[in-house]
Amino acid sequence: MSRYFDHAATTAVKPTAVEVLTELLPTVANPSSLHGAGRKARLAVDSAREQLAAAVGADPSEVIFTSGGTEADNLAVKGLYWQRRSENPARRRVLLPGIEHHAVLDTAEWLQTHEGAELVIIPVDAEGVVETEALAALLADEPETIALATAMWANNEVGSVQPVAEIGQLCAEAGVPFHTDAVQAFGGEPAGAAPVDFAESGASAMAISGHKIGAPVGIGALLVRRDVKLTPVLHGGGQERDIRSGTLDTAGICAFAAVAREVVAGRAAEAARLTGLRDQLLAAVDGLEGVTLRGPDPRLHPQRRLANNLHITVDGAEGDSLLFMLDMAGFDTATGSACTAGVPRPSHVLMAMGLSEAEARGAQRFTLGWTTTEEDVAALAAALPGIIAQSRQAGLAAQRRT
Ligand SMILES: Cc1ncc(COP(=O)(O)O)c(C=O)c1O
């Protein structure tokens, strides 16, 4: 059995979710059906909607269930863009930081290629945090031509937590709808930081995903404020206020809501536990030759970094070969985003933070989760220095050959 340090990619399904799925999957009906079984399923969905809304600080009517984070981000970015342009064709600009997940970034790029959008990049600092003064200046420049702004709540590679409330306020003042991707932030909030709360954020829309918190893959949600209009991406049966057609996944929805409630109830204790474990890993690599921590330093700014995230670059090493060596030693890690893992390309997140391609090459991300134990962390902390040294030697040897 390997030791798993890739919880940001996906985390094991929690017993609570297994319980709900085991109960509902064999019997569940379509909640849009009018018969008794359908009405029972509808009641289960309604109750789950209330639970989930309470967990994220939203009203139940603001919850639009989707198949996951990618779909929620697509719906928010395309839906807001199309809606805003239909109201005023001059609104073509989409504001976004370069550190967004591909679910947002590639959607925006698609709108640029196919739908006449103009992308405006919001600068981030060297730690991967949005520069709000620069955003304020961008919003002040012809705000009537801005379709939307989008900025993730926390970054999936370097764990940087964004000043979402401030971004939300700036966008509201400029009259620009703001979408935030909270897929990594929800349930991963640093100890003492403001919890993910839709109403407090001032966002028009917010994406969350089940499989990042211990619910099954295939369920997520977009929170959409009641006064915000979206053009749907999917057309069909008119479910979810006609914003997202498709038969509702009753069992998945109920499992997601139950896990969300559990995660929120245990959030403070789990954040403290994961922070302690993550800091042990940080201590194990701190000061090693060639190793640089990327993203905010949790020792200086504990609330600016996700509790479960450690990200380093190793000078002279290749991220892929480091991953391979760790894999051989029994540790599952990642070079960055799961979606780009395996593709030998420098991370767009690190590039947006101002790193050179050479600096970004030796990236490695370690993410902890609810199954991570002290033994897991002790084993990785003991192995890391040797593996890092070995990967640097291999990198240097490869460079000499070329
Ligand atoms: C920040 C962020 N947004 C969106 C997604 C996509 O979510 P899903 O896997 O549920 O489609 C991910 C997944 O890695 C993510 O980390």
Short mmCIF file of C-alpha atoms and ligand atoms in Angstrom, two decimals:
data_model
loop_
_atom_site.label_atom_id
_atom_site.label_comp_id
_atom_site.label_asym_id
_atom_site.label_seq_id
_atom_site.Cartn_x
_atom_site.Cartn_y
_atom_site.Cartn_z
CA MET A 1 0.00 0.00 0.00
CA SER A 2 1.33 3.35 -0.95
CA ARG A 3 0.98 6.44 1.19
CA TYR A 4 -1.33 8.95 -0.48
CA PHE A 5 -0.35 12.63 -0.70
CA ASP A 6 -2.60 13.74 -3.54
CA HIS A 7 -5.85 14.66 -1.79
CA ALA A 8 -6.19 17.85 -3.87
CA ALA A 9 -6.64 15.61 -6.94
CA THR A 10 -9.29 13.52 -5.22
CA THR A 11 -9.85 12.11 -1.77
CA ALA A 12 -11.29 8.79 -0.61
CA VAL A 13 -15.06 8.58 -0.24
CA LYS A 14 -16.04 9.00 3.42
CA PRO A 15 -18.03 6.37 5.34
CA THR A 16 -20.93 8.85 5.65
CA ALA A 17 -21.18 9.01 1.85
CA VAL A 18 -20.94 5.22 1.53
CA GLU A 19 -23.78 4.86 4.04
CA VAL A 20 -26.05 7.28 2.17
CA LEU A 21 -25.24 5.76 -1.23
CA THR A 22 -25.77 2.22 0.05
CA GLU A 23 -29.19 3.18 1.35
CA LEU A 24 -30.36 5.19 -1.65
CA LEU A 25 -28.81 3.67 -4.77
CA PRO A 26 -30.83 0.45 -4.83
CA THR A 27 -34.21 2.15 -4.42
CA VAL A 28 -34.07 5.69 -5.65
CA ALA A 29 -36.51 7.07 -8.25
CA ASN A 30 -36.39 10.11 -10.50
CA PRO A 31 -37.20 13.14 -8.31
CA SER A 32 -39.13 14.69 -11.21
CA SER A 33 -41.54 11.73 -11.32
CA LEU A 34 -44.99 12.35 -9.89
CA HIS A 35 -45.54 8.94 -8.25
CA GLY A 36 -44.86 8.23 -4.59
CA ALA A 37 -41.30 7.00 -5.13
CA GLY A 38 -40.54 10.14 -7.17
CA ARG A 39 -42.01 12.38 -4.50
CA LYS A 40 -39.88 10.63 -1.88
CA ALA A 41 -36.76 11.25 -3.96
CA ARG A 42 -37.79 14.90 -4.39
CA LEU A 43 -38.09 15.28 -0.60
CA ALA A 44 -34.61 13.78 -0.17
CA VAL A 45 -33.17 16.22 -2.73
CA ASP A 46 -34.94 19.19 -1.11
CA SER A 47 -33.57 18.27 2.29
CA ALA A 48 -30.05 17.78 0.87
CA ARG A 49 -30.32 21.13 -0.87
CA GLU A 50 -31.08 22.78 2.47
CA GLN A 51 -28.18 20.98 4.16
CA LEU A 52 -25.69 21.93 1.47
CA ALA A 53 -26.91 25.53 1.36
CA ALA A 54 -26.45 25.82 5.14
CA ALA A 55 -22.93 24.37 4.86
CA VAL A 56 -21.81 27.01 2.34
CA GLY A 57 -23.75 30.04 3.57
CA ALA A 58 -26.27 30.09 0.75
CA ASP A 59 -30.02 29.99 0.38
CA PRO A 60 -31.40 26.61 -0.82
CA SER A 61 -32.81 28.33 -3.92
CA GLU A 62 -29.27 29.35 -4.89
CA VAL A 63 -27.98 25.76 -5.21
CA ILE A 64 -27.67 24.39 -8.76
CA PHE A 65 -26.46 20.79 -8.69
CA THR A 66 -23.93 19.85 -11.39
CA SER A 67 -21.71 16.88 -12.21
CA GLY A 68 -18.71 18.50 -10.50
CA GLY A 69 -16.41 21.48 -10.40
CA THR A 70 -15.56 21.55 -14.09
CA GLU A 71 -19.19 21.75 -15.12
CA ALA A 72 -19.94 24.36 -12.45
CA ASP A 73 -17.05 26.54 -13.66
CA ASN A 74 -18.12 26.16 -17.31
CA LEU A 75 -21.69 27.08 -16.43
CA ALA A 76 -20.62 30.15 -14.46
CA VAL A 77 -18.12 31.53 -16.95
CA LYS A 78 -20.02 30.76 -20.18
CA GLY A 79 -23.41 31.40 -18.62
CA LEU A 80 -22.45 34.80 -17.23
CA TYR A 81 -20.62 35.79 -20.41
CA TRP A 82 -23.51 34.89 -22.72
CA GLN A 83 -26.10 36.49 -20.46
CA ARG A 84 -24.19 39.73 -20.02
CA ARG A 85 -23.44 40.02 -23.73
CA SER A 86 -27.06 39.37 -24.62
CA GLU A 87 -27.95 42.37 -22.44
CA ASN A 88 -25.18 44.56 -23.87
CA PRO A 89 -22.97 43.39 -26.78
CA ALA A 90 -20.19 45.77 -25.68
CA ARG A 91 -19.49 43.55 -22.64
CA ARG A 92 -16.70 41.40 -24.05
CA ARG A 93 -14.00 41.53 -21.42
CA VAL A 94 -13.39 38.69 -18.96
CA LEU A 95 -11.08 39.45 -16.02
CA LEU A 96 -9.19 36.52 -14.50
CA PRO A 97 -5.85 35.78 -12.80
CA GLY A 98 -3.43 33.54 -14.70
CA ILE A 99 -3.42 31.02 -11.81
CA GLU A 100 -7.00 29.79 -12.44
CA HIS A 101 -7.66 26.07 -12.81
CA HIS A 102 -8.02 24.86 -16.40
CA ALA A 103 -11.77 24.46 -15.82
CA VAL A 104 -11.93 28.27 -15.76
CA LEU A 105 -8.89 29.18 -17.85
CA ASP A 106 -9.68 26.95 -20.82
CA THR A 107 -13.35 27.97 -20.70
CA ALA A 108 -12.32 31.63 -20.90
CA GLU A 109 -9.88 30.83 -23.72
CA TRP A 110 -12.66 29.02 -25.56
CA LEU A 111 -14.84 32.11 -25.25
CA GLN A 112 -11.96 34.14 -26.66
CA THR A 113 -11.52 31.85 -29.65
CA HIS A 114 -15.19 31.24 -30.43
CA GLU A 115 -17.31 33.95 -28.84
CA GLY A 116 -15.38 37.21 -29.18
CA ALA A 117 -14.25 37.47 -25.55
CA GLU A 118 -11.23 39.54 -24.64
CA LEU A 119 -9.27 38.14 -21.71
CA VAL A 120 -7.72 40.54 -19.23
CA ILE A 121 -5.26 38.99 -16.80
CA ILE A 122 -5.41 40.14 -13.17
CA PRO A 123 -1.84 40.15 -11.82
CA VAL A 124 -0.84 37.92 -8.90
CA ASP A 125 2.18 38.38 -6.65
CA ALA A 126 5.13 36.01 -6.31
CA GLU A 127 3.15 33.91 -3.79
CA GLY A 128 0.20 33.45 -6.11
CA VAL A 129 -2.14 35.95 -4.46
CA VAL A 130 -4.30 38.33 -6.51
CA GLU A 131 -3.16 41.96 -6.40
CA THR A 132 -6.35 43.75 -5.47
CA GLU A 133 -5.02 47.23 -6.29
CA ALA A 134 -4.33 46.10 -9.84
CA LEU A 135 -7.81 44.55 -9.97
CA ALA A 136 -9.35 47.83 -8.80
CA ALA A 137 -7.55 49.67 -11.63
CA LEU A 138 -8.74 47.12 -14.20
CA LEU A 139 -12.32 47.41 -12.95
CA ALA A 140 -12.18 51.20 -13.17
CA ASP A 141 -11.25 51.06 -16.85
CA GLU A 142 -14.48 51.06 -18.90
CA PRO A 143 -16.43 48.80 -16.51
CA GLU A 144 -19.38 48.80 -18.91
CA THR A 145 -17.30 46.61 -21.29
CA ILE A 146 -16.62 43.94 -18.65
CA ALA A 147 -18.77 40.82 -18.89
CA LEU A 148 -17.50 39.20 -15.69
CA ALA A 149 -14.57 38.72 -13.35
CA THR A 150 -13.52 35.35 -12.01
CA ALA A 151 -10.95 34.44 -9.34
CA MET A 152 -10.50 31.17 -7.48
CA TRP A 153 -10.95 31.10 -3.71
CA ALA A 154 -7.79 29.03 -3.25
CA ASN A 155 -5.25 27.73 -5.72
CA ASN A 156 -5.00 23.99 -6.29
CA GLU A 157 -1.24 23.92 -6.86
CA VAL A 158 0.41 26.30 -4.41
CA GLY A 159 -2.49 26.55 -1.95
CA SER A 160 -2.69 30.35 -1.93
CA VAL A 161 -5.94 31.66 -0.44
CA GLN A 162 -7.29 34.72 -2.22
CA PRO A 163 -8.76 37.88 -0.68
CA VAL A 164 -12.18 36.86 -1.96
CA ALA A 165 -14.28 39.22 0.14
CA GLU A 166 -12.22 42.17 -1.08
CA ILE A 167 -12.45 41.00 -4.69
CA GLY A 168 -16.21 40.52 -4.29
CA GLN A 169 -16.58 44.02 -2.92
CA LEU A 170 -14.51 45.63 -5.68
CA CYS A 171 -16.55 43.83 -8.35
CA ALA A 172 -19.84 44.77 -6.68
CA GLU A 173 -18.79 48.43 -6.58
CA ALA A 174 -17.98 48.27 -10.30
CA GLY A 175 -21.28 46.50 -11.07
CA VAL A 176 -19.44 43.47 -12.48
CA PRO A 177 -20.59 39.89 -11.71
CA PHE A 178 -17.92 37.85 -9.94
CA HIS A 179 -17.50 34.08 -10.06
CA THR A 180 -15.26 32.22 -7.62
CA ASP A 181 -14.01 28.64 -7.91
CA ALA A 182 -14.08 27.34 -4.33
CA VAL A 183 -13.39 23.71 -5.28
CA GLN A 184 -10.17 23.54 -3.24
CA ALA A 185 -11.12 26.09 -0.61
CA PHE A 186 -14.35 24.51 0.62
CA GLY A 187 -13.39 22.19 3.48
CA GLY A 188 -9.69 23.07 3.18
CA GLU A 189 -9.78 26.47 4.83
CA PRO A 190 -6.69 27.31 6.92
CA ALA A 191 -7.18 27.33 10.69
CA GLY A 192 -8.57 30.67 11.79
CA ALA A 193 -9.36 31.89 8.27
CA ALA A 194 -12.80 33.00 7.17
CA PRO A 195 -14.76 29.89 6.15
CA VAL A 196 -16.08 29.55 2.61
CA ASP A 197 -19.41 31.37 2.80
CA PHE A 198 -21.25 32.30 -0.37
CA ALA A 199 -23.28 35.16 1.08
CA GLU A 200 -20.26 36.70 2.84
CA SER A 201 -18.09 36.47 -0.28
CA GLY A 202 -20.22 38.88 -2.29
CA ALA A 203 -19.78 36.56 -5.30
CA SER A 204 -22.50 36.16 -7.92
CA ALA A 205 -21.59 32.50 -8.46
CA MET A 206 -19.39 29.93 -6.70
CA ALA A 207 -18.29 26.43 -7.74
CA ILE A 208 -17.78 23.47 -5.36
CA SER A 209 -17.11 19.79 -5.99
CA GLY A 210 -18.01 16.62 -4.08
CA HIS A 211 -14.98 14.43 -4.64
CA LYS A 212 -12.56 16.94 -3.12
CA ILE A 213 -14.23 16.60 0.30
CA GLY A 214 -15.02 12.89 0.47
CA ALA A 215 -18.26 12.65 -1.52
CA PRO A 216 -18.25 10.60 -4.73
CA VAL A 217 -16.89 11.83 -8.07
CA GLY A 218 -19.67 13.10 -10.33
CA ILE A 219 -21.49 15.53 -8.07
CA GLY A 220 -20.87 19.23 -7.49
CA ALA A 221 -22.75 22.49 -7.37
CA LEU A 222 -22.79 26.04 -8.60
CA LEU A 223 -24.19 28.55 -6.15
CA VAL A 224 -25.93 31.31 -8.07
CA ARG A 225 -27.30 34.40 -6.37
CA ARG A 226 -31.02 34.83 -6.91
CA ASP A 227 -30.68 38.18 -8.69
CA VAL A 228 -28.06 36.80 -11.12
CA LYS A 229 -29.08 35.52 -14.53
CA LEU A 230 -27.15 32.84 -16.42
CA THR A 231 -27.61 31.51 -19.94
CA PRO A 232 -27.74 27.70 -19.59
CA VAL A 233 -25.07 25.51 -21.17
CA LEU A 234 -27.19 22.33 -21.08
CA HIS A 235 -30.72 22.23 -22.47
CA GLY A 236 -33.33 19.60 -21.75
CA GLY A 237 -35.86 18.89 -19.03
CA GLY A 238 -35.55 22.28 -17.33
CA GLN A 239 -34.34 20.99 -13.94
CA GLU A 240 -32.56 23.30 -11.51
CA ARG A 241 -34.50 26.49 -12.35
CA ASP A 242 -33.93 25.79 -16.05
CA ILE A 243 -30.25 26.63 -15.51
CA ARG A 244 -28.98 23.04 -15.59
CA SER A 245 -31.11 20.39 -17.26
CA GLY A 246 -30.58 16.70 -16.59
CA THR A 247 -31.99 14.09 -14.22
CA LEU A 248 -30.88 14.82 -10.68
CA ASP A 249 -28.47 12.36 -9.07
CA THR A 250 -30.46 11.91 -5.87
CA ALA A 251 -28.05 9.52 -4.17
CA GLY A 252 -24.99 11.61 -5.10
CA ILE A 253 -26.69 14.82 -3.99
CA CYS A 254 -27.65 13.35 -0.62
CA ALA A 255 -24.16 11.94 -0.08
CA PHE A 256 -22.58 15.29 -1.03
CA ALA A 257 -24.79 17.22 1.38
CA ALA A 258 -24.19 14.79 4.25
CA VAL A 259 -20.42 14.95 3.76
CA ALA A 260 -20.48 18.75 3.41
CA ARG A 261 -22.30 19.04 6.73
CA GLU A 262 -19.84 16.69 8.41
CA VAL A 263 -16.83 18.53 6.96
CA VAL A 264 -18.10 21.91 8.12
CA ALA A 265 -18.82 20.58 11.63
CA GLY A 266 -15.28 19.20 11.96
CA ARG A 267 -13.54 21.91 9.95
CA ALA A 268 -11.66 23.74 12.73
CA ALA A 269 -10.25 20.57 14.31
CA GLU A 270 -9.27 19.05 10.96
CA ALA A 271 -7.60 22.28 9.80
CA ALA A 272 -5.50 22.33 12.98
CA ARG A 273 -4.57 18.64 12.57
CA LEU A 274 -3.60 19.00 8.90
CA THR A 275 -1.67 22.21 9.54
CA GLY A 276 0.42 20.42 12.17
CA LEU A 277 1.15 17.51 9.82
CA ARG A 278 1.87 19.77 6.85
CA ASP A 279 4.27 21.84 8.96
CA GLN A 280 6.18 18.67 9.86
CA LEU A 281 6.71 18.03 6.16
CA LEU A 282 7.72 21.64 5.63
CA ALA A 283 10.27 21.33 8.45
CA ALA A 284 11.70 18.21 6.79
CA VAL A 285 12.49 20.04 3.53
CA ASP A 286 13.16 23.49 4.93
CA GLY A 287 16.75 24.53 4.35
CA LEU A 288 17.60 21.62 2.06
CA GLU A 289 19.88 22.66 -0.77
CA GLY A 290 17.95 23.65 -3.90
CA VAL A 291 14.50 23.47 -2.26
CA THR A 292 12.16 26.48 -2.41
CA LEU A 293 8.70 26.70 -0.86
CA ARG A 294 6.18 28.07 -3.37
CA GLY A 295 3.03 29.91 -2.39
CA PRO A 296 2.53 31.79 0.90
CA ASP A 297 4.75 30.75 3.82
CA PRO A 298 2.34 29.33 6.42
CA ARG A 299 4.78 30.19 9.24
CA LEU A 300 4.46 33.87 8.37
CA HIS A 301 0.88 33.99 7.06
CA PRO A 302 -0.97 30.90 8.27
CA GLN A 303 -4.31 32.10 6.90
CA ARG A 304 -3.04 32.62 3.38
CA ARG A 305 -2.33 28.96 2.65
CA LEU A 306 -4.64 25.93 2.54
CA ALA A 307 -4.14 23.79 5.63
CA ASN A 308 -3.35 20.64 3.65
CA ASN A 309 -0.97 21.96 1.00
CA LEU A 310 2.81 21.92 0.63
CA HIS A 311 4.40 22.85 -2.68
CA ILE A 312 8.11 23.03 -3.44
CA THR A 313 10.39 23.39 -6.41
CA VAL A 314 13.69 21.56 -6.45
CA ASP A 315 16.42 23.32 -8.33
CA GLY A 316 18.02 21.14 -11.00
CA ALA A 317 15.46 18.34 -10.66
CA GLU A 318 12.62 17.35 -12.99
CA GLY A 319 9.19 17.25 -11.34
CA ASP A 320 8.26 14.09 -13.20
CA SER A 321 11.36 12.20 -12.14
CA LEU A 322 10.93 13.36 -8.54
CA LEU A 323 7.35 12.08 -8.69
CA PHE A 324 8.57 8.79 -10.10
CA MET A 325 11.20 8.35 -7.38
CA LEU A 326 8.63 9.12 -4.70
CA ASP A 327 6.25 6.69 -6.35
CA MET A 328 8.88 3.96 -6.28
CA ALA A 329 9.44 4.67 -2.59
CA GLY A 330 5.70 4.26 -1.93
CA PHE A 331 4.43 7.85 -1.93
CA ASP A 332 1.70 9.17 -4.24
CA THR A 333 2.40 12.82 -5.01
CA ALA A 334 1.83 15.26 -7.89
CA THR A 335 3.80 17.75 -9.91
CA GLY A 336 0.89 20.19 -9.75
CA SER A 337 -2.61 20.09 -11.10
CA ALA A 338 -3.97 16.58 -11.66
CA CYS A 339 -5.21 17.69 -15.04
CA THR A 340 -1.75 18.48 -16.37
CA ALA A 341 0.16 15.77 -14.53
CA GLY A 342 2.17 13.63 -16.90
CA VAL A 343 2.37 16.33 -19.55
CA PRO A 344 5.91 17.71 -19.46
CA ARG A 345 5.01 21.37 -19.48
CA PRO A 346 5.80 23.97 -16.82
CA SER A 347 2.88 24.82 -14.59
CA HIS A 348 0.90 27.86 -15.78
CA VAL A 349 0.38 28.74 -12.11
CA LEU A 350 4.10 28.97 -11.40
CA MET A 351 4.64 30.91 -14.63
CA ALA A 352 1.90 33.39 -13.62
CA MET A 353 3.75 33.82 -10.30
CA GLY A 354 6.80 34.93 -12.27
CA LEU A 355 8.97 31.80 -12.18
CA SER A 356 11.16 30.94 -15.16
CA GLU A 357 10.56 27.66 -16.98
CA ALA A 358 13.76 26.28 -15.44
CA GLU A 359 12.64 27.21 -11.92
CA ALA A 360 9.16 25.76 -12.48
CA ARG A 361 10.47 22.43 -13.77
CA GLY A 362 11.21 20.72 -10.47
CA ALA A 363 7.74 21.24 -8.94
CA GLN A 364 6.21 18.84 -6.44
CA ARG A 365 2.93 19.12 -4.57
CA PHE A 366 2.02 17.24 -1.41
CA THR A 367 -1.60 17.44 -0.30
CA LEU A 368 -2.97 15.87 2.86
CA GLY A 369 -6.50 14.79 3.68
CA TRP A 370 -8.83 13.04 6.05
CA THR A 371 -7.09 9.65 5.67
CA THR A 372 -3.58 11.06 6.25
CA THR A 373 -1.99 9.72 9.42
CA GLU A 374 0.99 10.79 11.53
CA GLU A 375 2.81 7.65 10.33
CA ASP A 376 2.26 8.68 6.69
CA VAL A 377 3.80 12.06 7.36
CA ALA A 378 6.68 10.70 9.43
CA ALA A 379 7.54 8.22 6.66
CA LEU A 380 7.50 10.90 3.95
CA ALA A 381 9.42 13.38 6.11
CA ALA A 382 12.12 10.75 6.65
CA ALA A 383 12.35 9.82 2.97
CA LEU A 384 12.13 13.26 1.36
CA PRO A 385 15.64 14.64 1.91
CA GLY A 386 17.30 11.59 0.35
CA ILE A 387 14.91 11.43 -2.60
CA ILE A 388 15.30 15.16 -3.26
CA ALA A 389 19.10 14.85 -3.28
CA GLN A 390 18.88 11.87 -5.61
CA SER A 391 16.53 13.68 -8.01
CA ARG A 392 18.88 16.66 -8.14
CA GLN A 393 21.81 14.39 -9.00
CA ALA A 394 19.74 12.71 -11.72
CA GLY A 395 18.72 16.12 -13.09
CA LEU A 396 22.28 17.36 -13.14
CA ALA A 397 23.51 14.16 -14.82
CA ALA A 398 20.80 14.54 -17.49
CA GLN A 399 21.79 18.18 -18.06
CA ARG A 400 25.43 17.17 -18.55
CA ARG A 401 24.39 14.64 -21.19
CA THR A 402 22.47 17.23 -23.24
C1 LIG B 1 -9.53 24.62 -8.30
C2 LIG B 1 -10.24 23.54 -9.07
N1 LIG B 1 -11.28 23.86 -9.85
C3 LIG B 1 -11.96 22.94 -10.54
C4 LIG B 1 -11.60 21.60 -10.52
C5 LIG B 1 -12.39 20.60 -11.29
O1 LIG B 1 -13.29 19.94 -10.44
P1 LIG B 1 -13.91 18.51 -10.84
O2 LIG B 1 -12.78 17.52 -10.76
O3 LIG B 1 -14.97 18.27 -9.82
O4 LIG B 1 -14.47 18.63 -12.22
C6 LIG B 1 -10.49 21.21 -9.74
C7 LIG B 1 -10.02 19.81 -9.74
O5 LIG B 1 -8.84 19.52 -9.63
C8 LIG B 1 -9.80 22.20 -8.98
O6 LIG B 1 -8.76 21.89 -8.22
#
